[in-house]
Amino acid sequence: MLLVAAGLLLAVAAGGRGSPAGDQESPPGSRFVCTSLPLDAASAGCPLPPVPMQGGALPPEEELKATVLQLRETVLQQKETIGSQREAIRELTGKLSRCEGTDGKSAAGAWKNEVGKGKDTMGDLPRDPAQVIDQLSRTMQTLKDRLESLEHQLRANVSYAALPSDLREMLQRRLGDLERQLLSKVAELEDEKSLLHNETSAHRQKTETALNALLERVSELEKGNSAFKSPDEFKVSLPLRTNYLYGKIKKTLPELYAFTVCLWLRSSASPGIGTPFSYAVPGQANEIVLIEWGNNPIELLINDKVAQLPLFISDGKWHHICITWTTRDGMWEAFQDGEKLGTGENLAPWHPIKPGGVLILGQEQDTVGGRFDATQAFVGEMSQFNIWDRVLKAEDIMNIANCSINMPGNIIPWVDNNVDVFGGATKWPVETCEERLLDL
């Protein structure tokens, strides 16, 4: 429409001055037909005669033409700017959609890596929406100032005869429409900015929630993969005398020249509590065995050699049992509830405990890991089964029995993920020290 207005203005001006030849005057009463032409057509087909200038200034028509052309160029540039900003917003919306689309699939893995690296997930935005709004506002204000200057020049330099009132009103109307369009675009950008801010805040809140849940889970795993309050606060229950209820220690023993075995036991089985634990290696099923079979006393077997222990634990109460042994002279010690009740020697002297065997809770092995005998099965409960590769001091054993210290075995510690149960044997949470107080 600006092109039409400019053409119409030039046509009117040319008609008022005369014919293109410049040497014919119009007869009285003649009429002119005004036709709107593009600016380039007006320049090529209807050349304007030179107009004398005052003080070197352009005539009003030329100045108006130049101003309109400049206004047209400014409007086109502003249109391109608005288009580029809308493209940037669409790109930002697309990135946000992709980010939300992948949130459910990789919240734990991707969120943990991003947090660990300290990366800003919104750092790849092409431009801050606030800067876009500020730039458009400044551009619109500049354009308004130039339009007001143009209107002032039109009033000052163009007479009512040269610029009819209807043309002037049309230009003003077009300028008003342009201003309203710019204001509408700015309002749309403001709405999109607000919507984008809300979506970004919601996405960040969802991401933070997922990260907090993941961190809590990681903290739980760091404390130990256990269903119990503490990884070692559980017991293995073997309520029946069968050949299929048992527990198995996942870790095996290295070659040992001395050891200490400690555990908590509770049993009222008769006759005999059975076999609390056994360790078998290829070629020797009785490498280490603790057993009370029938009416016999509790026995310790090492490399199938036997020592009878003065322990009495079949009263249905919790008792803390510790046994030490060293290959040097086959020395052994037996402790019950922190007190040394017996000692001896020549139990498999100078025999090292062979590595790589199978450690079973509750059954005596006739072959490595199998051929259990129901008459030798342990009936009762046990907890805190620990093995060290040295002979513990009597003071340490007393402190463990009195629950003064927590001292896990350096070879076999009592932890939930190191004990499997089979055949109906179960694991239950327990605090043996507290239950022992109830037994007193």
Short mmCIF file of C-alpha atoms in Angstrom, two decimals:
data_model
loop_
_atom_site.label_atom_id
_atom_site.label_comp_id
_atom_site.label_asym_id
_atom_site.label_seq_id
_atom_site.Cartn_x
_atom_site.Cartn_y
_atom_site.Cartn_z
CA MET A 1 0.00 0.00 0.00
CA LEU A 2 2.90 2.35 0.58
CA LEU A 3 3.95 1.87 -3.04
CA VAL A 4 0.45 2.72 -4.22
CA ALA A 5 0.39 5.83 -2.05
CA ALA A 6 3.76 6.96 -3.37
CA GLY A 7 2.70 6.42 -6.97
CA LEU A 8 -0.53 8.25 -6.46
CA LEU A 9 1.30 11.16 -4.88
CA LEU A 10 3.74 11.42 -7.77
CA ALA A 11 0.97 11.20 -10.34
CA VAL A 12 -0.93 14.02 -8.67
CA ALA A 13 2.19 16.15 -8.51
CA ALA A 14 3.02 15.53 -12.13
CA GLY A 15 -0.53 16.38 -13.22
CA GLY A 16 -0.48 19.64 -11.35
CA ARG A 17 2.67 20.81 -13.14
CA GLY A 18 1.59 20.06 -16.70
CA SER A 19 2.38 17.72 -19.53
CA PRO A 20 5.66 15.84 -19.80
CA ALA A 21 6.90 18.17 -22.56
CA GLY A 22 6.63 21.12 -20.25
CA ASP A 23 5.75 23.59 -23.12
CA GLN A 24 2.01 22.96 -23.46
CA GLU A 25 -0.50 24.45 -21.12
CA SER A 26 -3.76 22.69 -20.48
CA PRO A 27 -6.81 24.26 -22.01
CA PRO A 28 -9.25 25.74 -19.61
CA GLY A 29 -11.78 23.28 -18.29
CA SER A 30 -9.65 20.23 -19.09
CA ARG A 31 -9.58 17.28 -16.61
CA PHE A 32 -6.81 14.94 -15.53
CA VAL A 33 -7.10 11.21 -14.92
CA CYS A 34 -4.91 10.07 -12.02
CA THR A 35 -3.67 6.47 -12.16
CA SER A 36 -1.59 4.78 -9.42
CA LEU A 37 1.76 3.57 -10.67
CA PRO A 38 4.73 1.83 -9.01
CA LEU A 39 7.65 4.05 -8.14
CA ASP A 40 9.93 2.60 -10.78
CA ALA A 41 7.26 2.94 -13.47
CA ALA A 42 6.68 6.54 -12.50
CA SER A 43 10.38 7.22 -12.70
CA ALA A 44 10.82 5.54 -16.09
CA GLY A 45 7.64 6.59 -17.90
CA CYS A 46 6.71 9.89 -16.34
CA PRO A 47 9.85 11.90 -15.75
CA LEU A 48 9.33 14.92 -13.61
CA PRO A 49 10.64 18.29 -14.77
CA PRO A 50 13.35 19.76 -12.64
CA VAL A 51 12.17 22.00 -9.90
CA PRO A 52 14.25 24.93 -8.80
CA MET A 53 15.71 24.36 -5.32
CA GLN A 54 16.05 26.86 -2.63
CA GLY A 55 19.30 26.72 -0.80
CA GLY A 56 20.21 23.30 -2.35
CA ALA A 57 17.29 21.46 -0.62
CA LEU A 58 15.26 18.75 -2.37
CA PRO A 59 11.74 19.64 -3.51
CA PRO A 60 9.01 18.32 -1.22
CA GLU A 61 7.97 15.62 -3.70
CA GLU A 62 11.48 14.18 -3.97
CA GLU A 63 11.98 14.32 -0.23
CA LEU A 64 8.64 12.57 0.30
CA LYS A 65 9.57 9.94 -2.24
CA ALA A 66 12.94 9.30 -0.58
CA THR A 67 11.31 9.16 2.85
CA VAL A 68 8.65 6.70 1.67
CA LEU A 69 11.33 4.49 0.10
CA GLN A 70 13.32 4.59 3.29
CA LEU A 71 10.18 3.76 5.27
CA ARG A 72 9.50 0.82 2.95
CA GLU A 73 13.04 -0.48 3.47
CA THR A 74 12.70 -0.09 7.25
CA VAL A 75 9.39 -2.00 7.24
CA LEU A 76 10.93 -4.83 5.21
CA GLN A 77 13.91 -5.03 7.56
CA GLN A 78 11.59 -5.05 10.56
CA LYS A 79 9.54 -7.82 8.96
CA GLU A 80 12.70 -9.89 8.47
CA THR A 81 13.73 -9.24 12.10
CA ILE A 82 10.34 -10.41 13.38
CA GLY A 83 10.53 -13.50 11.17
CA SER A 84 13.99 -14.41 12.44
CA GLN A 85 12.88 -13.96 16.06
CA ARG A 86 9.86 -16.21 15.50
CA GLU A 87 12.17 -18.82 13.97
CA ALA A 88 14.39 -18.62 17.06
CA ILE A 89 11.38 -19.15 19.32
CA ARG A 90 10.21 -22.13 17.25
CA GLU A 91 13.71 -23.63 17.51
CA LEU A 92 13.69 -23.10 21.28
CA THR A 93 10.23 -24.74 21.57
CA GLY A 94 11.47 -27.70 19.52
CA LYS A 95 14.49 -28.18 21.79
CA LEU A 96 12.27 -28.05 24.87
CA SER A 97 9.95 -30.68 23.34
CA ARG A 98 12.90 -32.98 22.61
CA CYS A 99 14.20 -32.49 26.13
CA GLU A 100 10.81 -33.43 27.63
CA GLY A 101 10.49 -36.37 25.23
CA THR A 102 13.69 -37.98 26.50
CA ASP A 103 13.05 -37.25 30.20
CA GLY A 104 11.36 -40.56 31.01
CA LYS A 105 13.98 -42.67 29.26
CA SER A 106 17.20 -41.33 30.69
CA ALA A 107 16.36 -39.35 33.84
CA ALA A 108 18.68 -41.46 36.07
CA GLY A 109 21.62 -42.07 33.74
CA ALA A 110 21.58 -38.79 31.75
CA TRP A 111 20.61 -36.75 34.85
CA LYS A 112 23.42 -38.17 36.86
CA ASN A 113 26.06 -37.52 34.17
CA GLU A 114 24.82 -33.99 33.57
CA VAL A 115 24.80 -33.21 37.29
CA GLY A 116 28.18 -34.79 37.78
CA LYS A 117 29.62 -32.59 34.99
CA GLY A 118 27.85 -29.46 36.18
CA LYS A 119 26.39 -28.84 32.70
CA ASP A 120 23.62 -26.24 32.20
CA THR A 121 21.01 -28.04 30.10
CA MET A 122 19.54 -24.70 28.97
CA GLY A 123 22.90 -23.34 27.89
CA ASP A 124 22.29 -24.11 24.19
CA LEU A 125 19.42 -21.62 23.79
CA PRO A 126 20.06 -19.48 20.78
CA ARG A 127 18.99 -16.24 22.50
CA ASP A 128 17.48 -14.98 25.71
CA PRO A 129 13.76 -14.20 25.07
CA ALA A 130 14.06 -11.08 27.23
CA GLN A 131 16.71 -9.71 24.87
CA VAL A 132 14.41 -10.41 21.91
CA ILE A 133 11.60 -8.40 23.49
CA ASP A 134 13.93 -5.53 24.39
CA GLN A 135 15.36 -5.40 20.88
CA LEU A 136 11.89 -5.34 19.29
CA SER A 137 10.76 -2.65 21.69
CA ARG A 138 13.74 -0.45 20.82
CA THR A 139 13.24 -1.05 17.09
CA MET A 140 9.53 -0.23 17.32
CA GLN A 141 10.29 2.99 19.21
CA THR A 142 12.83 3.99 16.56
CA LEU A 143 10.31 3.30 13.82
CA LYS A 144 7.65 5.34 15.61
CA ASP A 145 10.07 8.26 15.92
CA ARG A 146 10.84 8.09 12.22
CA LEU A 147 7.14 7.94 11.37
CA GLU A 148 6.44 11.00 13.52
CA SER A 149 9.33 12.80 11.80
CA LEU A 150 7.91 11.86 8.43
CA GLU A 151 4.47 13.13 9.40
CA HIS A 152 6.02 16.39 10.63
CA GLN A 153 7.89 16.77 7.32
CA LEU A 154 4.72 16.12 5.38
CA ARG A 155 2.91 18.82 7.28
CA ALA A 156 5.81 21.30 6.92
CA ASN A 157 6.87 20.71 3.32
CA VAL A 158 3.78 19.53 1.44
CA SER A 159 0.86 21.85 0.89
CA TYR A 160 -2.74 20.71 0.85
CA ALA A 161 -2.77 21.29 -2.86
CA ALA A 162 0.25 18.98 -3.43
CA LEU A 163 -0.94 16.28 -0.96
CA PRO A 164 -4.72 15.82 -0.83
CA SER A 165 -6.36 15.18 2.48
CA ASP A 166 -7.54 11.70 1.51
CA LEU A 167 -3.96 10.67 0.64
CA ARG A 168 -2.68 12.14 3.86
CA GLU A 169 -5.34 10.26 5.82
CA MET A 170 -4.52 7.06 3.97
CA LEU A 171 -0.82 7.41 4.87
CA GLN A 172 -1.67 8.07 8.47
CA ARG A 173 -4.02 5.10 8.50
CA ARG A 174 -1.34 2.84 7.05
CA LEU A 175 1.18 4.09 9.59
CA GLY A 176 -1.31 3.39 12.37
CA ASP A 177 -1.90 -0.13 11.00
CA LEU A 178 1.83 -0.73 10.92
CA GLU A 179 2.18 0.40 14.51
CA ARG A 180 -0.68 -1.88 15.62
CA GLN A 181 0.91 -4.82 13.80
CA LEU A 182 4.20 -4.22 15.55
CA LEU A 183 2.46 -3.98 18.91
CA SER A 184 0.59 -7.21 18.16
CA LYS A 185 3.86 -8.99 17.33
CA VAL A 186 5.45 -7.73 20.51
CA ALA A 187 2.44 -8.95 22.52
CA GLU A 188 2.68 -12.38 20.86
CA LEU A 189 6.37 -12.56 21.71
CA GLU A 190 5.60 -11.57 25.30
CA ASP A 191 3.02 -14.37 25.51
CA GLU A 192 5.43 -16.89 24.01
CA LYS A 193 8.13 -15.73 26.42
CA SER A 194 5.80 -16.23 29.40
CA LEU A 195 4.69 -19.65 28.13
CA LEU A 196 8.28 -20.70 27.52
CA HIS A 197 9.27 -19.57 31.01
CA ASN A 198 6.44 -21.59 32.56
CA GLU A 199 7.29 -24.71 30.54
CA THR A 200 10.98 -24.34 31.39
CA SER A 201 10.21 -23.98 35.10
CA ALA A 202 7.96 -27.06 35.03
CA HIS A 203 10.61 -29.06 33.20
CA ARG A 204 13.32 -27.99 35.64
CA GLN A 205 11.10 -28.90 38.60
CA LYS A 206 10.44 -32.35 37.10
CA THR A 207 14.15 -32.82 36.49
CA GLU A 208 15.04 -31.78 40.05
CA THR A 209 12.44 -34.21 41.43
CA ALA A 210 13.91 -37.06 39.39
CA LEU A 211 17.43 -36.14 40.48
CA ASN A 212 16.45 -36.03 44.15
CA ALA A 213 14.85 -39.47 43.89
CA LEU A 214 17.92 -40.82 42.15
CA LEU A 215 20.26 -39.35 44.76
CA GLU A 216 18.21 -40.90 47.56
CA ARG A 217 18.40 -44.28 45.82
CA VAL A 218 22.16 -43.93 45.35
CA SER A 219 22.53 -43.10 49.04
CA GLU A 220 20.60 -46.22 49.95
CA LEU A 221 22.80 -48.33 47.68
CA GLU A 222 25.95 -46.79 49.17
CA LYS A 223 24.80 -47.79 52.63
CA GLY A 224 24.47 -51.39 51.47
CA ASN A 225 22.21 -53.40 49.21
CA SER A 226 20.14 -54.79 52.05
CA ALA A 227 16.52 -54.96 53.04
CA PHE A 228 17.55 -54.65 56.68
CA LYS A 229 18.29 -51.56 58.74
CA SER A 230 21.96 -52.51 58.62
CA PRO A 231 23.63 -55.03 56.26
CA ASP A 232 24.74 -57.21 59.21
CA GLU A 233 21.58 -57.01 61.32
CA PHE A 234 19.88 -60.18 60.12
CA LYS A 235 19.67 -63.85 61.07
CA VAL A 236 19.31 -67.10 59.14
CA SER A 237 16.48 -69.31 60.36
CA LEU A 238 16.63 -73.11 59.85
CA PRO A 239 13.53 -74.42 61.66
CA LEU A 240 13.46 -78.05 60.43
CA ARG A 241 15.89 -80.94 60.51
CA THR A 242 16.01 -81.73 56.77
CA ASN A 243 18.69 -82.21 54.13
CA TYR A 244 17.53 -79.30 51.97
CA LEU A 245 17.40 -76.25 54.28
CA TYR A 246 20.73 -74.44 54.33
CA GLY A 247 22.59 -71.22 53.75
CA LYS A 248 25.61 -70.68 51.54
CA ILE A 249 28.40 -68.14 51.88
CA LYS A 250 29.21 -66.68 48.45
CA LYS A 251 32.86 -65.95 49.23
CA THR A 252 35.40 -68.70 49.69
CA LEU A 253 38.46 -68.99 51.88
CA PRO A 254 42.05 -68.34 50.89
CA GLU A 255 44.85 -70.56 52.14
CA LEU A 256 44.97 -70.09 55.93
CA TYR A 257 47.57 -70.88 58.57
CA ALA A 258 45.38 -69.58 61.37
CA PHE A 259 41.79 -68.47 61.78
CA THR A 260 39.11 -67.31 64.19
CA VAL A 261 35.42 -68.15 63.62
CA CYS A 262 32.76 -66.33 65.65
CA LEU A 263 28.96 -66.53 65.43
CA TRP A 264 25.77 -66.12 67.40
CA LEU A 265 23.63 -69.28 67.84
CA ARG A 266 20.22 -70.11 69.31
CA SER A 267 18.97 -73.68 69.33
CA SER A 268 17.02 -76.07 71.51
CA ALA A 269 17.25 -79.08 69.22
CA SER A 270 17.69 -82.51 70.76
CA PRO A 271 19.59 -84.70 70.50
CA GLY A 272 22.33 -82.39 69.34
CA ILE A 273 22.04 -79.06 67.54
CA GLY A 274 23.51 -80.45 64.30
CA THR A 275 26.08 -78.71 62.10
CA PRO A 276 26.21 -74.89 62.36
CA PHE A 277 28.75 -74.70 59.50
CA SER A 278 31.05 -76.81 57.34
CA TYR A 279 33.83 -76.03 54.84
CA ALA A 280 34.68 -78.61 52.16
CA VAL A 281 37.41 -78.62 49.51
CA PRO A 282 38.12 -81.05 46.68
CA GLY A 283 39.56 -84.19 48.23
CA GLN A 284 38.52 -83.28 51.81
CA ALA A 285 34.86 -82.78 52.74
CA ASN A 286 35.74 -82.15 56.41
CA GLU A 287 38.33 -79.40 56.00
CA ILE A 288 36.60 -77.36 58.76
CA VAL A 289 33.42 -78.58 60.51
CA LEU A 290 31.62 -77.59 63.73
CA ILE A 291 29.07 -80.27 64.69
CA GLU A 292 27.04 -81.65 67.60
CA TRP A 293 25.67 -85.00 66.49
CA GLY A 294 23.40 -87.12 68.64
CA ASN A 295 24.44 -87.25 72.27
CA ASN A 296 28.06 -86.49 71.48
CA PRO A 297 29.66 -83.19 72.62
CA ILE A 298 30.32 -80.39 70.16
CA GLU A 299 33.27 -81.27 67.94
CA LEU A 300 35.65 -79.25 65.78
CA LEU A 301 37.02 -81.08 62.73
CA ILE A 302 40.02 -79.79 60.77
CA ASN A 303 41.29 -81.92 57.88
CA ASP A 304 39.07 -84.69 59.33
CA LYS A 305 40.92 -84.53 62.68
CA VAL A 306 38.68 -84.09 65.76
CA ALA A 307 38.75 -82.04 68.95
CA GLN A 308 35.87 -82.03 71.47
CA LEU A 309 34.85 -78.57 72.71
CA PRO A 310 33.40 -77.84 76.17
CA LEU A 311 30.49 -75.77 74.86
CA PHE A 312 26.85 -76.03 76.03
CA ILE A 313 24.44 -74.03 73.88
CA SER A 314 21.25 -76.11 73.37
CA ASP A 315 19.12 -74.21 75.91
CA GLY A 316 17.14 -72.13 73.37
CA LYS A 317 18.98 -68.88 74.21
CA TRP A 318 21.35 -66.76 72.17
CA HIS A 319 25.02 -67.63 72.74
CA HIS A 320 28.16 -66.13 71.25
CA ILE A 321 30.65 -68.81 70.12
CA CYS A 322 34.27 -68.21 69.02
CA ILE A 323 36.85 -70.82 67.96
CA THR A 324 40.51 -70.05 67.22
CA TRP A 325 43.07 -72.34 65.57
CA THR A 326 46.64 -72.09 64.31
CA THR A 327 48.60 -74.59 62.25
CA ARG A 328 51.53 -74.20 64.62
CA ASP A 329 51.21 -77.23 66.91
CA GLY A 330 47.49 -77.37 66.04
CA MET A 331 46.60 -75.04 68.92
CA TRP A 332 42.88 -74.31 69.43
CA GLU A 333 40.69 -72.28 71.83
CA ALA A 334 36.94 -72.32 72.50
CA PHE A 335 34.99 -69.30 73.82
CA GLN A 336 31.33 -69.08 74.87
CA ASP A 337 29.74 -65.69 75.60
CA GLY A 338 33.20 -64.08 75.77
CA GLU A 339 34.74 -66.56 78.23
CA LYS A 340 37.40 -69.11 77.31
CA LEU A 341 36.05 -72.53 78.24
CA GLY A 342 38.66 -74.77 76.68
CA THR A 343 41.98 -75.03 74.84
CA GLY A 344 44.04 -77.79 73.24
CA GLU A 345 46.71 -78.70 70.69
CA ASN A 346 47.71 -81.26 68.06
CA LEU A 347 44.59 -80.58 66.01
CA ALA A 348 45.88 -81.06 62.42
CA PRO A 349 49.24 -79.45 63.26
CA TRP A 350 51.17 -77.86 60.39
CA HIS A 351 48.25 -78.35 58.03
CA PRO A 352 47.27 -75.23 56.06
CA ILE A 353 43.58 -74.71 55.34
CA LYS A 354 43.11 -75.26 51.61
CA PRO A 355 41.59 -72.48 49.52
CA GLY A 356 38.71 -72.44 47.03
CA GLY A 357 36.20 -74.58 48.93
CA VAL A 358 32.49 -74.23 49.69
CA LEU A 359 31.21 -72.80 53.00
CA ILE A 360 27.75 -74.06 54.04
CA LEU A 361 25.59 -72.94 56.97
CA GLY A 362 23.38 -75.54 58.62
CA GLN A 363 24.54 -78.73 56.85
CA GLU A 364 27.50 -81.13 56.93
CA GLN A 365 28.95 -81.84 53.49
CA ASP A 366 29.91 -85.34 52.40
CA THR A 367 31.00 -83.92 49.02
CA VAL A 368 31.87 -80.38 48.07
CA GLY A 369 28.59 -78.45 48.30
CA GLY A 370 26.29 -81.48 48.63
CA ARG A 371 25.21 -84.91 49.96
CA PHE A 372 23.69 -83.49 53.11
CA ASP A 373 22.49 -85.78 55.92
CA ALA A 374 19.27 -84.70 57.65
CA THR A 375 20.39 -86.23 60.97
CA GLN A 376 23.37 -83.82 60.97
CA ALA A 377 21.40 -80.69 60.00
CA PHE A 378 21.40 -77.67 62.29
CA VAL A 379 18.05 -76.65 63.77
CA GLY A 380 17.79 -73.11 65.10
CA GLU A 381 18.95 -69.58 64.23
CA MET A 382 22.35 -68.04 63.62
CA SER A 383 23.78 -64.58 63.00
CA GLN A 384 27.04 -62.61 62.82
CA PHE A 385 29.07 -65.45 61.25
CA ASN A 386 32.55 -63.90 60.75
CA ILE A 387 35.97 -65.36 59.93
CA TRP A 388 39.39 -63.72 60.43
CA ASP A 389 42.75 -64.95 59.11
CA ARG A 390 44.40 -64.71 62.54
CA VAL A 391 43.86 -65.65 66.16
CA LEU A 392 41.91 -62.88 67.85
CA LYS A 393 42.90 -61.72 71.30
CA ALA A 394 40.72 -62.82 74.21
CA GLU A 395 39.98 -59.14 74.92
CA ASP A 396 38.62 -58.62 71.41
CA ILE A 397 36.44 -61.73 71.68
CA MET A 398 35.04 -60.51 75.00
CA ASN A 399 34.22 -57.08 73.51
CA ILE A 400 32.47 -58.67 70.53
CA ALA A 401 30.41 -60.93 72.83
CA ASN A 402 29.45 -57.96 75.02
CA CYS A 403 28.50 -55.91 71.94
CA SER A 404 31.11 -53.32 72.90
CA ILE A 405 32.60 -53.23 69.40
CA ASN A 406 31.50 -54.13 65.89
CA MET A 407 34.32 -56.10 64.30
CA PRO A 408 33.46 -57.73 60.94
CA GLY A 409 35.63 -60.61 59.73
CA ASN A 410 38.37 -59.60 57.32
CA ILE A 411 38.02 -62.88 55.35
CA ILE A 412 34.28 -63.62 55.66
CA PRO A 413 32.12 -60.73 56.95
CA TRP A 414 28.47 -61.16 57.87
CA VAL A 415 26.62 -59.09 55.28
CA ASP A 416 23.30 -59.67 53.61
CA ASN A 417 24.54 -59.81 50.01
CA ASN A 418 27.14 -62.47 50.90
CA VAL A 419 24.63 -65.05 52.20
CA ASP A 420 22.16 -67.04 50.08
CA VAL A 421 19.48 -69.30 51.58
CA PHE A 422 17.89 -72.40 50.03
CA GLY A 423 15.16 -74.97 50.59
CA GLY A 424 12.94 -72.80 52.78
CA ALA A 425 15.61 -71.28 54.99
CA THR A 426 14.86 -67.61 55.63
CA LYS A 427 16.58 -64.37 56.56
CA TRP A 428 15.02 -62.07 59.15
CA PRO A 429 16.06 -58.74 60.66
CA VAL A 430 17.52 -59.09 64.10
CA GLU A 431 19.68 -57.29 66.64
CA THR A 432 21.30 -60.15 68.49
CA CYS A 433 22.56 -58.02 71.35
CA GLU A 434 19.05 -56.75 72.14
CA GLU A 435 17.54 -60.23 71.83
CA ARG A 436 20.24 -61.61 74.06
CA LEU A 437 19.21 -59.16 76.77
CA LEU A 438 15.67 -60.50 76.50
CA ASP A 439 16.99 -64.01 77.07
CA LEU A 440 18.66 -63.05 80.36
#
